[in-house]
Amino acid sequence: MFSETLELRGHIIDSLILPKVLDQILTHGANFKIGEIKIGKKRADQSFARIEVSAETSEALDELVLRLRQHGAEVAKRADAHLAKAQDGVFPPDFYVTTNQQTFVRCDGKEIEVQPAMMDSAIAVDRKKHSARAVKFFDVSKGDEVVVGHQGIRVVPVQRSTSRTDLFQFINTTIDADEPKSAIIRELARELQRARRAKGKVAIVAGPAIVRTGAGEHLVRLIELRYVDRLFAGNSFAVYDVERALFGTSLGMNLDLAFARGGHENHMRAINAIREAGGISAAVQKKILTGGIMHACVRRHVDIVLTGSIRDEGPIPGVTIDVVEAQKVMREKLADVTHVLLLATIQHSLAVASMLAPTVKTVCVDIDPSAVERAVEHQPLQSIGLVTDVEPFLQELADCIADSGPVAAGDRKRQ
Amino acid sequence: MFSETLELRGHIIDSLILPKVLDQILTHGANFKIGEIKIGKKRADQSFARIEVSAETSEALDELVLRLRQHGAEVAKRADAHLAKAQDGVFPPDFYVTTNQQTFVRCDGKEIEVQPAMMDSAIAVDRKKHSARAVKFFDVSKGDEVVVGHQGIRVVPVQRSTSRTDLFQFINTTIDADEPKSAIIRELARELQRARRAKGKVAIVAGPAIVRTGAGEHLVRLIELRYVDRLFAGNSFAVYDVERALFGTSLGMNLDLAFARGGHENHMRAINAIREAGGISAAVQKKILTGGIMHACVRRHVDIVLTGSIRDEGPIPGVTIDVVEAQKVMREKLADVTHVLLLATIQHSLAVASMLAPTVKTVCVDIDPSAVERAVEHQPLQSIGLVTDVEPFLQELADCIADSGPVAAGDRKRQ
Amino acid sequence: MFSETLELRGHIIDSLILPKVLDQILTHGANFKIGEIKIGKKRADQSFARIEVSAETSEALDELVLRLRQHGAEVAKRADAHLAKAQDGVFPPDFYVTTNQQTFVRCDGKEIEVQPAMMDSAIAVDRKKHSARAVKFFDVSKGDEVVVGHQGIRVVPVQRSTSRTDLFQFINTTIDADEPKSAIIRELARELQRARRAKGKVAIVAGPAIVRTGAGEHLVRLIELRYVDRLFAGNSFAVYDVERALFGTSLGMNLDLAFARGGHENHMRAINAIREAGGISAAVQKKILTGGIMHACVRRHVDIVLTGSIRDEGPIPGVTIDVVEAQKVMREKLADVTHVLLLATIQHSLAVASMLAPTVKTVCVDIDPSAVERAVEHQPLQSIGLVTDVEPFLQELADCIADSGPVAAGDRKRQ
Amino acid sequence: MFSETLELRGHIIDSLILPKVLDQILTHGANFKIGEIKIGKKRADQSFARIEVSAETSEALDELVLRLRQHGAEVAKRADAHLAKAQDGVFPPDFYVTTNQQTFVRCDGKEIEVQPAMMDSAIAVDRKKHSARAVKFFDVSKGDEVVVGHQGIRVVPVQRSTSRTDLFQFINTTIDADEPKSAIIRELARELQRARRAKGKVAIVAGPAIVRTGAGEHLVRLIELRYVDRLFAGNSFAVYDVERALFGTSLGMNLDLAFARGGHENHMRAINAIREAGGISAAVQKKILTGGIMHACVRRHVDIVLTGSIRDEGPIPGVTIDVVEAQKVMREKLADVTHVLLLATIQHSLAVASMLAPTVKTVCVDIDPSAVERAVEHQPLQSIGLVTDVEPFLQELADCIADSGPVAAGDRKRQ
């Protein structure tokens, strides 16, 4: 039997850290012995546990300890991380793979926080600057020092808030199609108002269904009310919006339906018009584009991040068509975001979600329950999923924000 | 080769009758020769086709002709239907199985219309009264004369309207989750207003999600505005509504969520309360039940048809727990209905849909696309399906109806 | 502030009992103070915690304590349960509503175990016989003594197995559509073999898709191998099976497709044939029914429990059409069942699942992820969900069981 | 009233061309008068119809005629197409947007077939070479002549086969989850065998679920049997396959499940290994990669087309990360393909489907019904959709192909 002693600290019971650790140990067929445990007696108190884990082989133990570290367990005897040299675009063998949790790496006896907190990365350490970066393959060059193994790594999972300040207090909340959503949306409006006051940054990740269902006008209201700082979308979202602005149709049912059903011609013509104008902003300046979401973004200086896919027609100018470049742009534009709304687009939602720090508050709205679940799975303590049509969601959210009047009053009403 | 000559009449091309007939022939590996064809030259004109169908065996031909008749093809040489005696609750072998289309049976050289038009039934003929009934197993007694084979049967499919009066003009329309619904809902509101003026009867088939999502208040508005004549639901729908009326909760998000999530206790207590009161109406009279959908139905004299299932708790008094008896009641209460809204309940929707005449206008609303498709498949020319949350649907429908003011004005606005 | 002291015992951390209790306390806005905690140091050791819970109102505290009791918390100061008299079919106000966990009620200072462990019931106590029954509304008569409030109730949740004997060791396992299923199915085959040896009882809850997809032959193999003791299904399942046996079709693609697509006539004729014969067993005896699942059940003396719904055609003799009566029969036939396979039928699966003791091992197979989740949610520690087609599942399961040879050998192979 | 005379030719009734044309006319609120109609009297005969269409405005008529042309209607009075000059990457205003149907453009009195038949393109005409190309935005340069308006365009829709040679004879066939699939898969195996003999080219579009569900080995069998000519996939498909080949796991259930559930480390290491080796082929040559689908493709000289997305980790060398470049490669590699299997990947399936000529036979397999419908909607007469798990599908397909022995024998058996 091989064994190692691990330590857990924080709200390890109600944030499910200790249970997850024991679950992993049992699931891996290993054994544990709890050496010491102190449970915080009040809600705000921290807890502590020391656990001796044993497994039949040293490989199994190592594999297990790696996982337990990702849930926040620390190995009791502290040691420096091992480093090895990268090649250009290639990590050294056995490189440590990050989670999206806050992570520290121990070098020369001191811990350095890894920046940013991003999952599925390696950790490059600059000993001179005493800094550690989460890096993707394309970020490393020959000679960069990268953490290998998992010694010297400490992960600090997001822990459950001990105060009740917002709707993100629930664990793994998904509101199903047959559950009431009004109260959640109202609360979300308040959360966004608080974010506004606190100088938070709100990003919208937007799918074409927003335009197709006619929800665009509600998103425009949010933009006009200055509730959107960044807009992440694909080429087709922008084109749908432009198409609606240029050729669409408040003329009644038949036109609406015709719009929804076919009309590839207009889609193609919308692309052509933007290409001819030289891009979205140029089309706004030239008064070719005078309405819609893109127009509102340009007017209100919302950062637009458009990325390409193999399904794109066009694309229109401004879309990043190199997907590696696109990821770099997205990462940069997400760095200071505090709240993300993932709206009716599984591909973009998953791409964005994989780049978020675990503290970013995330709301996912989609009519497909499995899309919602996948989009929020990496933010279990900071996310809300709503299984619903995006149109009534955006309508109600924009109504709540527009109606609620001065923020202070809104908060007072609640008490 | 065995062959038979068939005739088709009506709007056989744009109502897809001729294409379906040719599709069946090809799919069954048979051959056809079109003997004569007259296509109506204008929209309102009737068409006519005479087709000689041939197949390799007489059984295959017979099987094929049976199917073609169900699409409205008539055998050119007219003959009387064959009749055979039923036993108690048992049809004679080779009994003719009805579709939900208008059907005529030829007896003693004259055609009798089968009443009602209901699918998956046999046809019992009373020669003396010169009448024909669509009968279920439980409707026949020993000695009743039932049609066998398919000779002497003529089916007249619903044909596509040649005028554009309402939103049911489209064929097989389903509005997907990412398509706009507002225009459809507005038009549906107008259709219901026209139905109201024309003394139509509107039935609602209601699932628990209406209550759970908080859409009950909108359904209550429709009831108060006298837009509902019948309500079909299960025991659990009624209990959810009562539970909400007795124990629920306009107190904010947490209570709403608690309601949605668990709270089986209140569910059980609601049942107990209604059982103690002696039923829904009694609970209204005794002022135990003072709000909600059931209460509105009692106040507004809406016929409530509650039926049971093996998943029911309780049930509450008034629920028909014998499923055969329940079907009889449903059939009776659907006989004069002109419009049906199937809302968020696949089981009840399918049960009701199977009892509808093909002329009943049907709207199905569900978040599950396959549920919508199955619910409307028997009314291809008279149905609209909407893949969406029921809550925003009912809210918008009730708003449209409430806002539109006097019916005449509403129609005028449209022009 | 109002407070109460609660105690937890058992594998309260890795079975998630303590975390759930703290989660409930936080979610309800209450506070806790942990008075004493002993965590079992090894895997098999029991743990203990004493928690003082406080809330702002006595009602909130009471509501919270009720929920915590359902997770296994006991109030530290023991007291007898309160009892009140029922009326016919009506419980006294404030009756205690059971979970599906093992439950004890304290009367005259002694605890009695409530039998059976069934959720959404009241508890009727017979002081003379010193017995306690979980009762539905229809089980109680005037004067029966029923538990009210929640004092004197102790719930013992199923705790996670501390040994690794079977595939039900995981918590809340659902295998999604894009995950591998072969290993799980192989393991399930072994579990059923162990169940067989241990004289367990296996119930199949079967939906029509089993017949429609052609999986019937694999279910027949399981029946022939004596792996099925009970079959729960609806009228339509039996009719689909009979229809296939009487009229169907191993003749190739077209017939198979024709079968799948329409063919309501054969469905109706199958019903008529069984009605004429006088039922399934009679049809087997008269050699009318000579194949299929129903036939195999009759031959192998599998208990068939057929229940009715408002969607049924027929029904065939033997179907219980009174839904309350049907529930009684189902409850009785499930009493000694140890393993349940819920196959491709959401309605019957939910009805059966609501009647299961928490120790019954449950597997749910459905192509709809939400159906799977709902079916297994009450057996979180004893269930496996598989999101997949039922046909390949049954084929592989029957293959595994047929191939594995003598049970002992199969188990040896594994080591 | 404005009117125009249109002509239809071919199997206009059973291929649903005439009905669709009349449906469009009615849906657009226009009128029609059938001037002449000749319906082919036998199955193989062509039909002809001349229809006068009238609408209230000339714009409405023009819009309508455009749509009718896309269904194969020709304007009776023939005229040359109008051409206008493109700019670099920008089409002239009012450019004609293609469907995926065979299309002819009339220039100088003669018709030229547009190559390739690809939807959502413009048509660039080279008068000197008397050729016409379907072009995307990135294909045109300043001065290229592009068709504007829809005059001079003739579309010839794929018409239904009049012989019964294969399973693609049905219209819009989707096999739902609860329908039998074995017969279809058997027939598909025969179709692929015929394709093989006829030197057809088979492309597989593959999603990660193939690897994750363990279906990779069946795809490998198809590759080894030389039934795959092209493989289209994303970076993540290749990585999943490599990960399984390098780190996976025939060790039993737990490892299988661990693989399915998390294990991002191995995913990252697989990418690193391929990056280090210099690509898939290099990894095969260096004996780093010795199994799996990619390995089989390299061994059997299957063309691998890997394209990138913003969700990719890595990517590995060989993935085209510029999405416009990727589309060009895909288009080129699809040009001679006769059969496409779209397996468990909605994004790639839609991208590929949008590039297919309407004569390419297409099979889509996915567990999501709406994904299946969308993937095959542009090939209504040449496609089969199967709603099912990809693992049993591939297993059965590979079994059928492996078992069927010499192709001639297989065909003989069928007769």
PDB file of C-alpha atoms in Angstrom, chain B residues 59-208:
ATOM      1  CA  GLU B  59     -53.787  -9.267 -51.641  1.00  0.00           C
ATOM      2  CA  ALA B  60     -51.264  -6.558 -52.348  1.00  0.00           C
ATOM      3  CA  LEU B  61     -53.762  -4.762 -54.550  1.00  0.00           C
ATOM      4  CA  ASP B  62     -56.434  -4.991 -51.889  1.00  0.00           C
ATOM      5  CA  GLU B  63     -54.104  -3.697 -49.183  1.00  0.00           C
ATOM      6  CA  LEU B  64     -53.067  -0.850 -51.446  1.00  0.00           C
ATOM      7  CA  VAL B  65     -56.590   0.094 -52.452  1.00  0.00           C
ATOM      8  CA  LEU B  66     -57.538   0.191 -48.774  1.00  0.00           C
ATOM      9  CA  ARG B  67     -54.823   2.751 -48.135  1.00  0.00           C
ATOM     10  CA  LEU B  68     -55.675   4.778 -51.214  1.00  0.00           C
ATOM     11  CA  ARG B  69     -59.291   4.953 -50.128  1.00  0.00           C
ATOM     12  CA  GLN B  70     -58.132   6.450 -46.864  1.00  0.00           C
ATOM     13  CA  HIS B  71     -56.564   9.232 -48.881  1.00  0.00           C
ATOM     14  CA  GLY B  72     -59.861   9.848 -50.619  1.00  0.00           C
ATOM     15  CA  ALA B  73     -59.616   7.555 -53.618  1.00  0.00           C
ATOM     16  CA  GLU B  74     -62.860   5.896 -54.630  1.00  0.00           C
ATOM     17  CA  VAL B  75     -63.155   2.654 -56.472  1.00  0.00           C
ATOM     18  CA  ALA B  76     -64.770   3.448 -59.789  1.00  0.00           C
ATOM     19  CA  LYS B  77     -67.330   0.684 -59.733  1.00  0.00           C
ATOM     20  CA  ARG B  78     -69.600   1.394 -56.822  1.00  0.00           C
ATOM     21  CA  ALA B  79     -70.886  -1.411 -54.646  1.00  0.00           C
ATOM     22  CA  ASP B  80     -72.582  -1.809 -51.311  1.00  0.00           C
ATOM     23  CA  ALA B  81     -70.474  -2.282 -48.199  1.00  0.00           C
ATOM     24  CA  HIS B  82     -70.329  -5.754 -46.694  1.00  0.00           C
ATOM     25  CA  LEU B  83     -71.697  -6.121 -43.192  1.00  0.00           C
ATOM     26  CA  ALA B  84     -71.154  -8.800 -40.564  1.00  0.00           C
ATOM     27  CA  LYS B  85     -72.432  -9.341 -37.045  1.00  0.00           C
ATOM     28  CA  ALA B  86     -70.490  -8.233 -33.987  1.00  0.00           C
ATOM     29  CA  GLN B  87     -70.321 -10.071 -30.691  1.00  0.00           C
ATOM     30  CA  ASP B  88     -70.462  -8.214 -27.395  1.00  0.00           C
ATOM     31  CA  GLY B  89     -67.451  -5.899 -27.411  1.00  0.00           C
ATOM     32  CA  VAL B  90     -65.877  -7.766 -30.333  1.00  0.00           C
ATOM     33  CA  PHE B  91     -65.964  -6.774 -33.985  1.00  0.00           C
ATOM     34  CA  PRO B  92     -66.318  -9.287 -36.797  1.00  0.00           C
ATOM     35  CA  PRO B  93     -63.050 -10.340 -38.460  1.00  0.00           C
ATOM     36  CA  ASP B  94     -61.811  -8.024 -41.200  1.00  0.00           C
ATOM     37  CA  PHE B  95     -63.783  -5.055 -39.853  1.00  0.00           C
ATOM     38  CA  TYR B  96     -63.106  -1.753 -41.570  1.00  0.00           C
ATOM     39  CA  VAL B  97     -60.988   0.607 -39.449  1.00  0.00           C
ATOM     40  CA  THR B  98     -61.883   4.275 -39.810  1.00  0.00           C
ATOM     41  CA  THR B  99     -59.635   7.272 -40.287  1.00  0.00           C
ATOM     42  CA  ASN B 100     -60.624  10.615 -38.821  1.00  0.00           C
ATOM     43  CA  GLN B 101     -61.822  11.814 -42.240  1.00  0.00           C
ATOM     44  CA  GLN B 102     -65.392  12.298 -43.306  1.00  0.00           C
ATOM     45  CA  THR B 103     -66.550   8.822 -44.344  1.00  0.00           C
ATOM     46  CA  PHE B 104     -69.555   7.478 -46.242  1.00  0.00           C
ATOM     47  CA  VAL B 105     -70.760   3.911 -46.352  1.00  0.00           C
ATOM     48  CA  ARG B 106     -72.946   2.599 -49.179  1.00  0.00           C
ATOM     49  CA  CYS B 107     -75.924   0.507 -48.123  1.00  0.00           C
ATOM     50  CA  ASP B 108     -78.753  -0.559 -50.378  1.00  0.00           C
ATOM     51  CA  GLY B 109     -77.353   1.656 -53.091  1.00  0.00           C
ATOM     52  CA  LYS B 110     -77.318   4.806 -50.992  1.00  0.00           C
ATOM     53  CA  GLU B 111     -74.524   6.474 -49.109  1.00  0.00           C
ATOM     54  CA  ILE B 112     -74.778   7.196 -45.402  1.00  0.00           C
ATOM     55  CA  GLU B 113     -72.361   9.497 -43.611  1.00  0.00           C
ATOM     56  CA  VAL B 114     -70.612   7.898 -40.663  1.00  0.00           C
ATOM     57  CA  GLN B 115     -71.057   9.852 -37.440  1.00  0.00           C
ATOM     58  CA  PRO B 116     -68.896  11.020 -35.765  1.00  0.00           C
ATOM     59  CA  ALA B 117     -65.733  11.269 -37.844  1.00  0.00           C
ATOM     60  CA  MET B 118     -63.373   9.477 -35.465  1.00  0.00           C
ATOM     61  CA  MET B 119     -60.328   7.428 -36.220  1.00  0.00           C
ATOM     62  CA  ASP B 120     -59.521   3.883 -35.157  1.00  0.00           C
ATOM     63  CA  SER B 121     -63.136   2.880 -34.917  1.00  0.00           C
ATOM     64  CA  ALA B 122     -65.344   0.359 -36.682  1.00  0.00           C
ATOM     65  CA  ILE B 123     -68.552   1.353 -38.474  1.00  0.00           C
ATOM     66  CA  ALA B 124     -71.833   0.019 -37.152  1.00  0.00           C
ATOM     67  CA  VAL B 125     -74.717   0.355 -39.586  1.00  0.00           C
ATOM     68  CA  ASP B 126     -78.356   0.493 -38.594  1.00  0.00           C
ATOM     69  CA  ARG B 127     -80.137  -0.351 -41.837  1.00  0.00           C
ATOM     70  CA  LYS B 128     -83.570   0.467 -40.479  1.00  0.00           C
ATOM     71  CA  LYS B 129     -82.621   3.913 -39.338  1.00  0.00           C
ATOM     72  CA  HIS B 130     -80.342   4.278 -42.310  1.00  0.00           C
ATOM     73  CA  SER B 131     -77.570   5.476 -40.010  1.00  0.00           C
ATOM     74  CA  ALA B 132     -73.919   4.654 -39.490  1.00  0.00           C
ATOM     75  CA  ARG B 133     -71.904   5.176 -36.328  1.00  0.00           C
ATOM     76  CA  ALA B 134     -68.171   5.109 -35.670  1.00  0.00           C
ATOM     77  CA  VAL B 135     -67.934   2.658 -32.791  1.00  0.00           C
ATOM     78  CA  LYS B 136     -65.274   1.571 -30.346  1.00  0.00           C
ATOM     79  CA  PHE B 137     -65.116  -1.964 -28.980  1.00  0.00           C
ATOM     80  CA  PHE B 138     -67.146  -1.039 -25.948  1.00  0.00           C
ATOM     81  CA  ASP B 139     -69.892   0.438 -28.131  1.00  0.00           C
ATOM     82  CA  VAL B 140     -70.932  -2.777 -29.894  1.00  0.00           C
ATOM     83  CA  SER B 141     -73.242  -5.502 -28.763  1.00  0.00           C
ATOM     84  CA  LYS B 142     -73.954  -8.928 -30.121  1.00  0.00           C
ATOM     85  CA  GLY B 143     -75.778  -8.723 -33.403  1.00  0.00           C
ATOM     86  CA  ASP B 144     -74.807  -5.189 -34.369  1.00  0.00           C
ATOM     87  CA  GLU B 145     -73.956  -4.981 -38.049  1.00  0.00           C
ATOM     88  CA  VAL B 146     -70.430  -3.801 -38.705  1.00  0.00           C
ATOM     89  CA  VAL B 147     -68.736  -2.992 -42.014  1.00  0.00           C
ATOM     90  CA  VAL B 148     -66.116  -5.546 -43.109  1.00  0.00           C
ATOM     91  CA  GLY B 149     -63.614  -5.153 -45.936  1.00  0.00           C
ATOM     92  CA  HIS B 150     -63.450  -1.770 -47.565  1.00  0.00           C
ATOM     93  CA  GLN B 151     -65.877  -2.072 -50.412  1.00  0.00           C
ATOM     94  CA  GLY B 152     -68.614   0.544 -50.357  1.00  0.00           C
ATOM     95  CA  ILE B 153     -66.558   2.979 -48.293  1.00  0.00           C
ATOM     96  CA  ARG B 154     -65.867   6.486 -49.506  1.00  0.00           C
ATOM     97  CA  VAL B 155     -63.543   8.827 -47.636  1.00  0.00           C
ATOM     98  CA  VAL B 156     -63.569  12.561 -48.264  1.00  0.00           C
ATOM     99  CA  PRO B 157     -60.363  14.071 -46.883  1.00  0.00           C
ATOM    100  CA  VAL B 158     -60.383  17.594 -45.562  1.00  0.00           C
ATOM    101  CA  GLN B 159     -59.222  19.728 -48.411  1.00  0.00           C
ATOM    102  CA  ARG B 160     -57.212  22.813 -48.231  1.00  0.00           C
ATOM    103  CA  SER B 161     -59.161  25.975 -47.892  1.00  0.00           C
ATOM    104  CA  THR B 162     -59.190  27.928 -51.143  1.00  0.00           C
ATOM    105  CA  SER B 163     -59.644  31.222 -49.379  1.00  0.00           C
ATOM    106  CA  ARG B 164     -57.207  32.810 -46.989  1.00  0.00           C
ATOM    107  CA  THR B 165     -59.243  33.463 -43.918  1.00  0.00           C
ATOM    108  CA  ASP B 166     -57.124  32.280 -41.075  1.00  0.00           C
ATOM    109  CA  LEU B 167     -53.788  31.026 -39.902  1.00  0.00           C
ATOM    110  CA  PHE B 168     -54.770  27.403 -40.433  1.00  0.00           C
ATOM    111  CA  GLN B 169     -54.233  27.812 -44.143  1.00  0.00           C
ATOM    112  CA  PHE B 170     -50.687  26.457 -43.999  1.00  0.00           C
ATOM    113  CA  ILE B 171     -49.957  22.804 -44.349  1.00  0.00           C
ATOM    114  CA  ASN B 172     -48.286  21.065 -41.445  1.00  0.00           C
ATOM    115  CA  THR B 173     -47.070  24.219 -39.817  1.00  0.00           C
ATOM    116  CA  THR B 174     -44.843  23.856 -36.823  1.00  0.00           C
ATOM    117  CA  ILE B 175     -43.109  26.937 -35.467  1.00  0.00           C
ATOM    118  CA  ASP B 176     -39.777  25.881 -34.044  1.00  0.00           C
ATOM    119  CA  ALA B 177     -38.093  27.202 -30.954  1.00  0.00           C
ATOM    120  CA  ASP B 178     -35.937  29.588 -32.927  1.00  0.00           C
ATOM    121  CA  GLU B 179     -38.732  31.047 -35.011  1.00  0.00           C
ATOM    122  CA  PRO B 180     -40.857  34.080 -34.201  1.00  0.00           C
ATOM    123  CA  LYS B 181     -44.160  33.381 -32.531  1.00  0.00           C
ATOM    124  CA  SER B 182     -45.699  36.757 -31.838  1.00  0.00           C
ATOM    125  CA  ALA B 183     -47.398  37.117 -35.199  1.00  0.00           C
ATOM    126  CA  ILE B 184     -48.867  33.616 -34.953  1.00  0.00           C
ATOM    127  CA  ILE B 185     -50.171  34.239 -31.455  1.00  0.00           C
ATOM    128  CA  ARG B 186     -51.726  37.535 -32.502  1.00  0.00           C
ATOM    129  CA  GLU B 187     -53.438  35.802 -35.399  1.00  0.00           C
ATOM    130  CA  LEU B 188     -54.590  33.001 -33.115  1.00  0.00           C
ATOM    131  CA  ALA B 189     -56.165  35.594 -30.854  1.00  0.00           C
ATOM    132  CA  ARG B 190     -58.125  36.875 -33.858  1.00  0.00           C
ATOM    133  CA  GLU B 191     -59.144  33.373 -34.825  1.00  0.00           C
ATOM    134  CA  LEU B 192     -60.477  32.774 -31.307  1.00  0.00           C
ATOM    135  CA  GLN B 193     -62.366  36.059 -31.464  1.00  0.00           C
ATOM    136  CA  ARG B 194     -63.962  34.999 -34.739  1.00  0.00           C
ATOM    137  CA  ALA B 195     -64.756  31.620 -33.188  1.00  0.00           C
ATOM    138  CA  ARG B 196     -66.411  33.411 -30.274  1.00  0.00           C
ATOM    139  CA  ARG B 197     -68.656  35.436 -32.577  1.00  0.00           C
ATOM    140  CA  ALA B 198     -69.502  32.363 -34.609  1.00  0.00           C
ATOM    141  CA  LYS B 199     -70.564  30.484 -31.448  1.00  0.00           C
ATOM    142  CA  GLY B 200     -67.681  28.072 -31.746  1.00  0.00           C
ATOM    143  CA  LYS B 201     -66.661  25.987 -28.765  1.00  0.00           C
ATOM    144  CA  VAL B 202     -63.124  26.226 -27.460  1.00  0.00           C
ATOM    145  CA  ALA B 203     -61.541  23.397 -25.483  1.00  0.00           C
ATOM    146  CA  ILE B 204     -58.314  23.663 -23.520  1.00  0.00           C
ATOM    147  CA  VAL B 205     -56.291  20.541 -22.818  1.00  0.00           C
ATOM    148  CA  ALA B 206     -54.034  21.553 -19.979  1.00  0.00           C
ATOM    149  CA  GLY B 207     -50.867  20.143 -18.464  1.00  0.00           C
ATOM    150  CA  PRO B 208     -49.362  20.847 -15.033  1.00  0.00           C
TER     151      PRO B 208
END
